[in-house]
PDB file of C-alpha atoms in Angstrom:
ATOM      1  CA  MET A   1      -9.943  14.717  70.124  1.00 43.00           C
ATOM      2  CA  SER A   2     -11.604  12.514  72.607  1.00 48.00           C
ATOM      3  CA  ARG A   3     -10.392   9.122  72.796  1.00 45.00           C
ATOM      4  CA  ASN A   4     -13.948   7.966  72.462  1.00 60.00           C
ATOM      5  CA  SER A   5     -14.803  10.184  69.488  1.00 88.00           C
ATOM      6  CA  LEU A   6     -15.594   8.615  66.141  1.00 95.00           C
ATOM      7  CA  GLN A   7     -12.383   9.604  64.763  1.00 94.00           C
ATOM      8  CA  SER A   8     -10.460   8.013  67.490  1.00 93.00           C
ATOM      9  CA  LYS A   9     -12.476   4.764  67.224  1.00 95.00           C
ATOM     10  CA  LEU A  10     -11.850   4.451  63.615  1.00 96.00           C
ATOM     11  CA  ALA A  11      -8.230   5.445  63.684  1.00 93.00           C
ATOM     12  CA  GLU A  12      -7.440   2.904  66.554  1.00 95.00           C
ATOM     13  CA  ALA A  13      -9.637   0.142  64.654  1.00 94.00           C
ATOM     14  CA  GLN A  14     -12.037  -0.055  67.618  1.00 91.00           C
ATOM     15  CA  GLY A  15     -15.467  -1.620  67.254  1.00 87.00           C
ATOM     16  CA  GLY A  16     -18.718  -0.378  68.377  1.00 93.00           C
ATOM     17  CA  VAL A  17     -19.210   2.444  66.024  1.00 96.00           C
ATOM     18  CA  MET A  18     -22.858   3.643  65.600  1.00 97.00           C
ATOM     19  CA  LEU A  19     -23.938   5.946  62.851  1.00 98.00           C
ATOM     20  CA  PHE A  20     -27.157   7.108  61.174  1.00 98.00           C
ATOM     21  CA  SER A  21     -27.514   8.107  57.580  1.00 97.00           C
ATOM     22  CA  ILE A  22     -29.700  10.672  55.665  1.00 95.00           C
ATOM     23  CA  THR A  23     -29.885  12.461  52.423  1.00 91.00           C
ATOM     24  CA  PRO A  24     -30.085  16.072  52.244  1.00 94.00           C
ATOM     25  CA  PRO A  25     -33.293  17.736  51.218  1.00 93.00           C
ATOM     26  CA  ARG A  26     -34.089  18.043  47.570  1.00 91.00           C
ATOM     27  CA  ARG A  27     -32.506  20.866  45.708  1.00 90.00           C
ATOM     28  CA  ALA A  28     -35.797  22.338  44.955  1.00 90.00           C
ATOM     29  CA  THR A  29     -36.855  22.417  48.501  1.00 93.00           C
ATOM     30  CA  ALA A  30     -37.715  26.047  49.773  1.00 95.00           C
ATOM     31  CA  PRO A  31     -35.065  27.714  52.093  1.00 94.00           C
ATOM     32  CA  GLU A  32     -37.431  27.897  55.000  1.00 95.00           C
ATOM     33  CA  ARG A  33     -38.463  24.235  54.596  1.00 95.00           C
ATOM     34  CA  VAL A  34     -34.707  23.288  54.502  1.00 95.00           C
ATOM     35  CA  LYS A  35     -34.251  24.822  57.773  1.00 95.00           C
ATOM     36  CA  GLU A  36     -37.169  23.232  59.152  1.00 95.00           C
ATOM     37  CA  ILE A  37     -36.084  19.748  58.067  1.00 94.00           C
ATOM     38  CA  ALA A  38     -32.654  20.434  59.601  1.00 96.00           C
ATOM     39  CA  GLU A  39     -34.168  21.381  62.862  1.00 95.00           C
ATOM     40  CA  ILE A  40     -36.503  18.293  62.971  1.00 94.00           C
ATOM     41  CA  THR A  41     -33.675  15.953  62.059  1.00 94.00           C
ATOM     42  CA  VAL A  42     -31.321  17.232  64.758  1.00 95.00           C
ATOM     43  CA  GLY A  43     -34.053  17.058  67.312  1.00 95.00           C
ATOM     44  CA  ARG A  44     -35.033  13.537  66.300  1.00 93.00           C
ATOM     45  CA  LEU A  45     -31.365  12.266  66.496  1.00 94.00           C
ATOM     46  CA  ALA A  46     -30.607  14.032  69.743  1.00 92.00           C
ATOM     47  CA  GLY A  47     -32.012  11.175  71.809  1.00 90.00           C
ATOM     48  CA  LEU A  48     -29.930   8.652  70.091  1.00 95.00           C
ATOM     49  CA  ASP A  49     -26.530   7.583  71.424  1.00 94.00           C
ATOM     50  CA  LEU A  50     -24.726   7.948  67.976  1.00 97.00           C
ATOM     51  CA  ASP A  51     -21.037   8.415  67.103  1.00 96.00           C
ATOM     52  CA  GLY A  52     -21.883  10.499  64.051  1.00 97.00           C
ATOM     53  CA  LEU A  53     -24.132  11.311  61.141  1.00 98.00           C
ATOM     54  CA  ILE A  54     -23.714  10.300  57.428  1.00 98.00           C
ATOM     55  CA  LEU A  55     -24.634  12.740  54.720  1.00 97.00           C
ATOM     56  CA  TYR A  56     -25.161  11.019  51.450  1.00 95.00           C
ATOM     57  CA  ASP A  57     -24.127  12.435  48.096  1.00 93.00           C
ATOM     58  CA  ILE A  58     -26.839  11.340  45.522  1.00 83.00           C
ATOM     59  CA  ASP A  59     -26.002  10.815  41.920  1.00 78.00           C
ATOM     60  CA  ASP A  60     -27.981   9.571  38.986  1.00 64.00           C
ATOM     61  CA  GLU A  61     -27.231   5.841  38.623  1.00 59.00           C
ATOM     62  CA  SER A  62     -29.401   5.206  35.446  1.00 61.00           C
ATOM     63  CA  ASP A  63     -26.235   4.217  33.550  1.00 55.00           C
ATOM     64  CA  ARG A  64     -25.837   1.219  35.944  1.00 54.00           C
ATOM     65  CA  ASN A  65     -29.319  -0.210  35.489  1.00 57.00           C
ATOM     66  CA  PRO A  66     -31.355   0.423  32.191  1.00 64.00           C
ATOM     67  CA  GLU A  67     -34.527  -0.553  33.956  1.00 69.00           C
ATOM     68  CA  GLU A  68     -36.915   2.258  35.060  1.00 67.00           C
ATOM     69  CA  ARG A  69     -36.021   3.713  38.513  1.00 66.00           C
ATOM     70  CA  PRO A  70     -38.812   2.887  40.897  1.00 57.00           C
ATOM     71  CA  PHE A  71     -38.271   6.366  42.445  1.00 63.00           C
ATOM     72  CA  PRO A  72     -37.458   9.221  40.232  1.00 67.00           C
ATOM     73  CA  TYR A  73     -33.942  10.691  40.575  1.00 69.00           C
ATOM     74  CA  LEU A  74     -34.258  14.091  42.147  1.00 73.00           C
ATOM     75  CA  PRO A  75     -31.092  16.251  42.774  1.00 81.00           C
ATOM     76  CA  THR A  76     -30.395  17.031  46.406  1.00 91.00           C
ATOM     77  CA  LEU A  77     -28.660  19.861  48.118  1.00 94.00           C
ATOM     78  CA  ASP A  78     -24.752  19.344  48.443  1.00 94.00           C
ATOM     79  CA  PRO A  79     -24.009  17.386  51.591  1.00 95.00           C
ATOM     80  CA  ALA A  80     -21.188  19.583  52.761  1.00 95.00           C
ATOM     81  CA  SER A  81     -23.204  22.810  52.230  1.00 95.00           C
ATOM     82  CA  PHE A  82     -26.267  21.401  54.004  1.00 95.00           C
ATOM     83  CA  HIS A  83     -23.915  20.469  56.929  1.00 96.00           C
ATOM     84  CA  THR A  84     -22.299  24.040  56.993  1.00 94.00           C
ATOM     85  CA  ASP A  85     -25.395  25.972  56.476  1.00 95.00           C
ATOM     86  CA  HIS A  86     -28.176  24.174  58.304  1.00 95.00           C
ATOM     87  CA  LEU A  87     -26.692  21.574  60.810  1.00 95.00           C
ATOM     88  CA  GLY A  88     -24.958  23.935  63.270  1.00 92.00           C
ATOM     89  CA  ASP A  89     -26.933  22.502  66.056  1.00 93.00           C
ATOM     90  CA  TRP A  90     -25.557  19.013  65.419  1.00 95.00           C
ATOM     91  CA  ASP A  91     -22.671  18.626  67.752  1.00 92.00           C
ATOM     92  CA  LYS A  92     -21.169  15.324  66.522  1.00 95.00           C
ATOM     93  CA  PRO A  93     -19.016  14.344  63.687  1.00 96.00           C
ATOM     94  CA  VAL A  94     -20.461  14.063  60.013  1.00 97.00           C
ATOM     95  CA  VAL A  95     -19.289  11.734  57.358  1.00 98.00           C
ATOM     96  CA  ILE A  96     -19.742  13.492  54.141  1.00 97.00           C
ATOM     97  CA  TYR A  97     -20.041  11.344  51.131  1.00 96.00           C
ATOM     98  CA  ARG A  98     -18.643  12.535  47.800  1.00 95.00           C
ATOM     99  CA  CYS A  99     -19.635  10.898  44.448  1.00 93.00           C
ATOM    100  CA  VAL A 100     -16.312  12.069  42.942  1.00 94.00           C
ATOM    101  CA  GLY A 101     -17.301  11.592  39.310  1.00 92.00           C
ATOM    102  CA  LYS A 102     -19.609  14.568  39.680  1.00 90.00           C
ATOM    103  CA  TYR A 103     -16.869  17.072  40.628  1.00 93.00           C
ATOM    104  CA  ALA A 104     -14.095  18.686  38.651  1.00 95.00           C
ATOM    105  CA  GLU A 105     -10.754  17.957  40.064  1.00 96.00           C
ATOM    106  CA  PRO A 106      -9.967  21.653  41.181  1.00 96.00           C
ATOM    107  CA  ASP A 107     -13.431  21.811  43.006  1.00 95.00           C
ATOM    108  CA  LEU A 108     -12.899  18.358  44.793  1.00 95.00           C
ATOM    109  CA  ARG A 109      -9.307  19.457  45.808  1.00 96.00           C
ATOM    110  CA  ALA A 110     -10.580  22.709  47.317  1.00 95.00           C
ATOM    111  CA  TRP A 111     -13.120  20.962  49.220  1.00 95.00           C
ATOM    112  CA  LEU A 112     -10.724  18.350  50.610  1.00 96.00           C
ATOM    113  CA  ALA A 113      -8.340  21.130  51.547  1.00 94.00           C
ATOM    114  CA  SER A 114     -11.046  23.275  53.232  1.00 92.00           C
ATOM    115  CA  SER A 115     -12.065  20.251  55.349  1.00 92.00           C
ATOM    116  CA  ALA A 116      -8.532  19.246  56.371  1.00 81.00           C
ATOM    117  CA  GLY A 117      -8.623  21.139  59.566  1.00 76.00           C
ATOM    118  CA  SER A 118     -11.978  20.285  60.672  1.00 84.00           C
ATOM    119  CA  ASP A 119     -12.307  18.365  64.022  1.00 84.00           C
ATOM    120  CA  ASP A 120     -15.934  17.107  62.971  1.00 92.00           C
ATOM    121  CA  ILE A 121     -15.705  16.030  59.250  1.00 96.00           C
ATOM    122  CA  LEU A 122     -14.720  12.605  57.708  1.00 97.00           C
ATOM    123  CA  THR A 123     -15.388  11.656  54.162  1.00 97.00           C
ATOM    124  CA  VAL A 124     -16.274   8.711  51.957  1.00 97.00           C
ATOM    125  CA  LEU A 125     -15.137   8.953  48.391  1.00 96.00           C
ATOM    126  CA  VAL A 126     -17.398   6.946  46.019  1.00 93.00           C
ATOM    127  CA  GLY A 127     -16.561   5.967  42.490  1.00 87.00           C
ATOM    128  CA  SER A 128     -18.944   5.974  39.537  1.00 77.00           C
ATOM    129  CA  SER A 129     -21.937   3.611  39.465  1.00 61.00           C
ATOM    130  CA  SER A 130     -20.575   1.838  36.218  1.00 56.00           C
ATOM    131  CA  GLY A 131     -17.293   1.563  34.152  1.00 59.00           C
ATOM    132  CA  THR A 132     -18.961   3.145  31.198  1.00 63.00           C
ATOM    133  CA  LYS A 133     -20.071   6.346  32.889  1.00 69.00           C
ATOM    134  CA  PRO A 134     -18.250   9.531  31.942  1.00 79.00           C
ATOM    135  CA  VAL A 135     -16.625  11.119  35.081  1.00 87.00           C
ATOM    136  CA  ARG A 136     -14.807  14.412  35.891  1.00 91.00           C
ATOM    137  CA  THR A 137     -12.560  12.925  38.446  1.00 94.00           C
ATOM    138  CA  SER A 138     -11.960   9.182  38.882  1.00 93.00           C
ATOM    139  CA  LEU A 139     -11.979   7.456  42.322  1.00 93.00           C
ATOM    140  CA  ARG A 140      -8.185   6.770  42.119  1.00 94.00           C
ATOM    141  CA  ARG A 141      -7.501  10.391  41.268  1.00 95.00           C
ATOM    142  CA  ALA A 142      -9.737  11.488  44.190  1.00 95.00           C
ATOM    143  CA  GLN A 143      -7.798   9.305  46.415  1.00 95.00           C
ATOM    144  CA  GLN A 144      -4.505  10.895  45.242  1.00 95.00           C
ATOM    145  CA  LEU A 145      -6.170  14.416  45.732  1.00 96.00           C
ATOM    146  CA  HIS A 146      -6.848  13.395  49.355  1.00 96.00           C
ATOM    147  CA  ARG A 147      -3.191  12.320  49.916  1.00 95.00           C
ATOM    148  CA  GLU A 148      -1.939  15.664  48.453  1.00 95.00           C
ATOM    149  CA  ALA A 149      -4.503  18.118  49.813  1.00 94.00           C
ATOM    150  CA  SER A 150      -5.732  16.685  53.143  1.00 93.00           C
ATOM    151  CA  PRO A 151      -4.138  13.490  54.218  1.00 94.00           C
ATOM    152  CA  ALA A 152      -5.111  14.004  57.834  1.00 93.00           C
ATOM    153  CA  LEU A 153      -8.912  14.093  56.835  1.00 95.00           C
ATOM    154  CA  PRO A 154     -10.369  10.630  57.879  1.00 96.00           C
ATOM    155  CA  LEU A 155     -11.138   8.706  54.619  1.00 97.00           C
ATOM    156  CA  GLY A 156     -13.448   5.962  54.013  1.00 97.00           C
ATOM    157  CA  ALA A 157     -14.807   3.925  51.216  1.00 96.00           C
ATOM    158  CA  VAL A 158     -17.777   1.912  50.171  1.00 95.00           C
ATOM    159  CA  VAL A 159     -17.767  -1.874  50.317  1.00 96.00           C
ATOM    160  CA  ILE A 160     -20.308  -4.083  48.301  1.00 93.00           C
ATOM    161  CA  SER A 161     -20.772  -7.645  49.329  1.00 92.00           C
ATOM    162  CA  GLU A 162     -22.982  -8.350  46.147  1.00 89.00           C
ATOM    163  CA  ARG A 163     -19.854  -7.456  44.077  1.00 89.00           C
ATOM    164  CA  HIS A 164     -17.878  -9.941  46.013  1.00 89.00           C
ATOM    165  CA  ALA A 165     -20.301 -12.648  45.456  1.00 87.00           C
ATOM    166  CA  ARG A 166     -20.170 -11.906  41.698  1.00 89.00           C
ATOM    167  CA  HIS A 167     -16.402 -11.563  41.322  1.00 89.00           C
ATOM    168  CA  GLY A 168     -14.865 -12.913  44.559  1.00 90.00           C
ATOM    169  CA  ASP A 169     -12.304  -9.926  44.749  1.00 95.00           C
ATOM    170  CA  GLU A 170     -14.084  -7.282  46.888  1.00 95.00           C
ATOM    171  CA  HIS A 171     -11.687  -8.099  49.857  1.00 97.00           C
ATOM    172  CA  LEU A 172      -8.787  -7.287  47.464  1.00 96.00           C
ATOM    173  CA  ARG A 173     -10.305  -3.959  46.479  1.00 95.00           C
ATOM    174  CA  MET A 174     -10.573  -3.142  50.246  1.00 96.00           C
ATOM    175  CA  LEU A 175      -6.924  -3.844  50.679  1.00 97.00           C
ATOM    176  CA  THR A 176      -6.026  -1.644  47.591  1.00 96.00           C
ATOM    177  CA  LYS A 177      -8.245   1.228  49.101  1.00 95.00           C
ATOM    178  CA  GLN A 178      -6.538   0.679  52.492  1.00 96.00           C
ATOM    179  CA  GLU A 179      -3.050   1.078  50.999  1.00 95.00           C
ATOM    180  CA  ARG A 180      -4.404   4.494  49.437  1.00 94.00           C
ATOM    181  CA  GLY A 181      -5.408   5.809  52.776  1.00 94.00           C
ATOM    182  CA  CYS A 182      -8.740   4.474  53.577  1.00 96.00           C
ATOM    183  CA  GLY A 183      -9.245   3.801  57.343  1.00 97.00           C
ATOM    184  CA  PHE A 184     -12.719   2.571  57.398  1.00 97.00           C
ATOM    185  CA  PHE A 185     -15.347   1.008  55.263  1.00 98.00           C
ATOM    186  CA  ILE A 186     -19.177   1.483  55.038  1.00 97.00           C
ATOM    187  CA  SER A 187     -21.275  -1.214  53.339  1.00 96.00           C
ATOM    188  CA  GLN A 188     -24.056  -0.968  50.902  1.00 94.00           C
ATOM    189  CA  VAL A 189     -27.473  -1.961  52.533  1.00 94.00           C
ATOM    190  CA  VAL A 190     -27.096  -5.586  53.892  1.00 95.00           C
ATOM    191  CA  TYR A 191     -29.856  -8.062  53.512  1.00 92.00           C
ATOM    192  CA  ASP A 192     -27.985 -11.047  52.397  1.00 92.00           C
ATOM    193  CA  LEU A 193     -26.240 -12.251  55.543  1.00 94.00           C
ATOM    194  CA  ASN A 194     -24.102 -14.942  54.053  1.00 94.00           C
ATOM    195  CA  GLU A 195     -22.683 -12.868  51.320  1.00 94.00           C
ATOM    196  CA  THR A 196     -21.769 -10.284  53.777  1.00 96.00           C
ATOM    197  CA  LYS A 197     -19.999 -12.846  56.214  1.00 97.00           C
ATOM    198  CA  ASN A 198     -18.091 -14.312  53.168  1.00 97.00           C
ATOM    199  CA  LEU A 199     -16.715 -10.907  52.463  1.00 97.00           C
ATOM    200  CA  VAL A 200     -15.743 -10.068  55.968  1.00 98.00           C
ATOM    201  CA  SER A 201     -14.085 -13.427  56.509  1.00 98.00           C
ATOM    202  CA  ASP A 202     -12.095 -13.135  53.217  1.00 98.00           C
ATOM    203  CA  TYR A 203     -10.964  -9.488  54.198  1.00 98.00           C
ATOM    204  CA  PHE A 204     -10.061 -10.407  57.730  1.00 98.00           C
ATOM    205  CA  TYR A 205      -7.923 -13.358  56.821  1.00 98.00           C
ATOM    206  CA  ALA A 206      -6.343 -11.500  53.811  1.00 98.00           C
ATOM    207  CA  CYS A 207      -5.232  -8.729  56.435  1.00 98.00           C
ATOM    208  CA  ARG A 208      -3.997 -11.387  58.728  1.00 97.00           C
ATOM    209  CA  ASP A 209      -1.900 -13.002  55.949  1.00 97.00           C
ATOM    210  CA  ALA A 210      -0.542  -9.649  54.866  1.00 96.00           C
ATOM    211  CA  GLY A 211       0.335  -8.759  58.528  1.00 97.00           C
ATOM    212  CA  ILE A 212      -1.903  -5.578  58.604  1.00 96.00           C
ATOM    213  CA  THR A 213      -4.642  -4.587  60.795  1.00 96.00           C
ATOM    214  CA  PRO A 214      -8.232  -4.712  59.357  1.00 98.00           C
ATOM    215  CA  ARG A 215      -9.943  -1.496  59.343  1.00 98.00           C
ATOM    216  CA  PRO A 216     -13.552  -1.224  60.770  1.00 98.00           C
ATOM    217  CA  VAL A 217     -16.420  -2.192  58.574  1.00 98.00           C
ATOM    218  CA  ILE A 218     -19.580  -0.400  59.317  1.00 98.00           C
ATOM    219  CA  PHE A 219     -22.705  -2.417  58.132  1.00 98.00           C
ATOM    220  CA  THR A 220     -25.644  -0.395  56.625  1.00 97.00           C
ATOM    221  CA  LEU A 221     -29.049  -1.538  57.541  1.00 97.00           C
ATOM    222  CA  SER A 222     -32.166   0.037  55.881  1.00 94.00           C
ATOM    223  CA  LEU A 223     -35.939  -0.719  56.447  1.00 94.00           C
ATOM    224  CA  CYS A 224     -38.167  -1.819  53.570  1.00 90.00           C
ATOM    225  CA  GLY A 225     -41.693  -0.491  54.230  1.00 88.00           C
ATOM    226  CA  SER A 226     -43.334  -1.235  50.822  1.00 87.00           C
ATOM    227  CA  PRO A 227     -43.150  -3.484  47.735  1.00 87.00           C
ATOM    228  CA  LYS A 228     -41.910  -0.411  45.772  1.00 88.00           C
ATOM    229  CA  THR A 229     -39.109   0.005  48.303  1.00 88.00           C
ATOM    230  CA  LEU A 230     -38.287  -3.576  47.674  1.00 90.00           C
ATOM    231  CA  GLU A 231     -38.175  -2.985  43.945  1.00 87.00           C
ATOM    232  CA  PHE A 232     -35.817   0.052  44.533  1.00 86.00           C
ATOM    233  CA  LEU A 233     -33.484  -2.147  46.685  1.00 87.00           C
ATOM    234  CA  ASP A 234     -33.331  -4.497  43.691  1.00 88.00           C
ATOM    235  CA  TRP A 235     -32.704  -1.749  41.189  1.00 82.00           C
ATOM    236  CA  LEU A 236     -29.822  -0.485  43.391  1.00 83.00           C
ATOM    237  CA  GLY A 237     -28.359  -3.972  43.230  1.00 85.00           C
ATOM    238  CA  VAL A 238     -28.944  -4.910  46.836  1.00 88.00           C
ATOM    239  CA  GLU A 239     -29.364  -8.662  47.211  1.00 89.00           C
ATOM    240  CA  VAL A 240     -32.482  -9.541  49.080  1.00 89.00           C
ATOM    241  CA  PRO A 241     -32.827 -13.435  49.465  1.00 92.00           C
ATOM    242  CA  PRO A 242     -35.730 -14.765  47.589  1.00 93.00           C
ATOM    243  CA  TRP A 243     -37.357 -16.120  50.727  1.00 94.00           C
ATOM    244  CA  LEU A 244     -37.282 -12.645  52.445  1.00 92.00           C
ATOM    245  CA  ALA A 245     -38.337 -10.782  49.382  1.00 92.00           C
ATOM    246  CA  THR A 246     -41.396 -13.120  49.295  1.00 95.00           C
ATOM    247  CA  GLU A 247     -42.153 -12.538  52.946  1.00 94.00           C
ATOM    248  CA  LEU A 248     -41.862  -8.758  52.541  1.00 92.00           C
ATOM    249  CA  ARG A 249     -44.194  -8.708  49.617  1.00 92.00           C
ATOM    250  CA  GLU A 250     -46.653 -10.942  51.413  1.00 94.00           C
ATOM    251  CA  SER A 251     -46.394  -9.274  54.772  1.00 94.00           C
ATOM    252  CA  SER A 252     -49.243  -7.131  55.958  1.00 94.00           C
ATOM    253  CA  ASP A 253     -46.663  -5.045  57.869  1.00 94.00           C
ATOM    254  CA  PRO A 254     -43.379  -5.095  55.743  1.00 93.00           C
ATOM    255  CA  LEU A 255     -41.947  -2.392  58.094  1.00 93.00           C
ATOM    256  CA  GLU A 256     -42.127  -4.593  60.989  1.00 95.00           C
ATOM    257  CA  THR A 257     -40.977  -7.690  58.906  1.00 95.00           C
ATOM    258  CA  SER A 258     -37.854  -5.772  57.816  1.00 95.00           C
ATOM    259  CA  ARG A 259     -37.155  -4.306  61.271  1.00 95.00           C
ATOM    260  CA  ARG A 260     -37.165  -7.934  62.724  1.00 95.00           C
ATOM    261  CA  GLU A 261     -34.806  -9.027  60.072  1.00 96.00           C
ATOM    262  CA  CYS A 262     -32.495  -6.037  60.256  1.00 96.00           C
ATOM    263  CA  LEU A 263     -32.178  -6.812  64.080  1.00 97.00           C
ATOM    264  CA  SER A 264     -31.536 -10.503  63.218  1.00 97.00           C
ATOM    265  CA  ILE A 265     -28.856  -9.588  60.811  1.00 97.00           C
ATOM    266  CA  ALA A 266     -27.253  -7.105  63.283  1.00 98.00           C
ATOM    267  CA  ARG A 267     -27.101  -9.807  65.978  1.00 98.00           C
ATOM    268  CA  ASP A 268     -25.518 -12.236  63.759  1.00 98.00           C
ATOM    269  CA  LEU A 269     -23.018  -9.911  62.382  1.00 98.00           C
ATOM    270  CA  ARG A 270     -22.142  -8.719  65.904  1.00 97.00           C
ATOM    271  CA  ALA A 271     -21.546 -12.377  66.935  1.00 97.00           C
ATOM    272  CA  PHE A 272     -19.576 -13.172  63.846  1.00 98.00           C
ATOM    273  CA  CYS A 273     -17.212 -10.175  63.953  1.00 98.00           C
ATOM    274  CA  THR A 274     -16.615 -10.415  67.635  1.00 97.00           C
ATOM    275  CA  ARG A 275     -15.751 -14.080  67.279  1.00 97.00           C
ATOM    276  CA  LEU A 276     -13.276 -13.243  64.464  1.00 97.00           C
ATOM    277  CA  GLY A 277     -11.855 -10.084  66.265  1.00 96.00           C
ATOM    278  CA  MET A 278     -13.036  -7.999  63.385  1.00 98.00           C
ATOM    279  CA  PRO A 279     -13.769  -4.192  64.198  1.00 97.00           C
ATOM    280  CA  PHE A 280     -17.103  -3.371  63.022  1.00 98.00           C
ATOM    281  CA  GLY A 281     -20.152  -1.098  63.470  1.00 98.00           C
ATOM    282  CA  PHE A 282     -23.665  -0.363  62.306  1.00 98.00           C
ATOM    283  CA  ASN A 283     -25.159   2.440  60.120  1.00 98.00           C
ATOM    284  CA  VAL A 284     -29.002   2.809  60.109  1.00 98.00           C
ATOM    285  CA  GLU A 285     -30.147   4.427  56.829  1.00 94.00           C
ATOM    286  CA  SER A 286     -33.048   6.702  56.713  1.00 92.00           C
ATOM    287  CA  VAL A 287     -33.833   7.953  53.092  1.00 85.00           C
ATOM    288  CA  SER A 288     -37.573   7.629  53.037  1.00 82.00           C
ATOM    289  CA  ILE A 289     -39.927  10.679  53.078  1.00 78.00           C
ATOM    290  CA  ARG A 290     -42.588   8.701  54.808  1.00 81.00           C
ATOM    291  CA  LYS A 291     -43.187   9.597  58.517  1.00 85.00           C
ATOM    292  CA  ALA A 292     -43.784   6.028  59.449  1.00 86.00           C
ATOM    293  CA  GLU A 293     -40.493   4.814  57.870  1.00 88.00           C
ATOM    294  CA  ILE A 294     -38.573   7.738  59.360  1.00 90.00           C
ATOM    295  CA  GLU A 295     -39.778   7.105  62.787  1.00 93.00           C
ATOM    296  CA  ALA A 296     -39.202   3.391  62.418  1.00 93.00           C
ATOM    297  CA  SER A 297     -35.587   3.932  61.323  1.00 94.00           C
ATOM    298  CA  THR A 298     -35.083   6.160  64.400  1.00 95.00           C
ATOM    299  CA  GLU A 299     -36.500   3.280  66.662  1.00 96.00           C
ATOM    300  CA  LEU A 300     -34.279   0.615  64.786  1.00 97.00           C
ATOM    301  CA  ALA A 301     -31.304   2.878  65.463  1.00 97.00           C
ATOM    302  CA  ARG A 302     -32.104   3.024  69.073  1.00 97.00           C
ATOM    303  CA  GLU A 303     -32.395  -0.859  69.228  1.00 97.00           C
ATOM    304  CA  ILE A 304     -29.194  -1.534  67.443  1.00 97.00           C
ATOM    305  CA  THR A 305     -27.332   0.916  69.564  1.00 97.00           C
ATOM    306  CA  THR A 306     -28.480  -1.043  72.665  1.00 96.00           C
ATOM    307  CA  LEU A 307     -27.375  -4.141  71.000  1.00 95.00           C
ATOM    308  CA  LEU A 308     -24.013  -2.690  70.027  1.00 93.00           C
ATOM    309  CA  ARG A 309     -23.374  -1.228  73.540  1.00 87.00           C
ATOM    310  CA  SER A 310     -24.380  -4.343  75.510  1.00 82.00           C
TER     311      SER A 310
END
């Protein structure tokens, strides 16, 4: 493993991690089209100085929010299968998300065990979208399976600043997940800078007080190219400050407005974490099927990589 590999940076709690995230194609996509999408994706990302790629595992979250979903839920290909079957030309690490509630315990254990010897796979285990949702495997049990079946597989967890704003204990959840083997955290989409800084500060000083090393937090940034996308962010529970939501709705070019704001957030978080001594990185999310948003996300990743490496 190279000292500068994604795994090494995370294991050594280094900063400067740069990731890009996508969802696999929809399950109903024709095989030849899946192959084409994979080739286009790898070609598009080849010009970026990334440490790795995230493949999301999409689950139906209608139990968490009774309001109508602005974009319909459409099942996607299994991220691990998409990686194995179609991303052979991608030569950097892949972080595979697992919404653990979807999987029976034997299946999850088998996948964890099969991934244990890989040099290019990391995973993020994600719990259920609400406390009332029936699950096949709980997050805590999934973390136990990881310890039993593949403790060497780099393990990450999701962190949500909005949850910290509501309950004030997200940093304690992070410490618990860290005790259970999590070596890095990836945030939900960040648009509220103050909530995110509050969480990072509480986590950093809680680690200091406990005498443990804080694990890297990778901040997810995502462009908002339309009022409907803004509605979807709200449906997902992403806190967009009212002034910014108004600006995005009223903007003649919301894609450019959100790009400018994402860059501003990245600069501020970079300065804040550097001042604290907090290891951090960024993840640019690209989950839209609109060409303009896909291209804008790629360009945003290029700009943030330049910021990160400077």
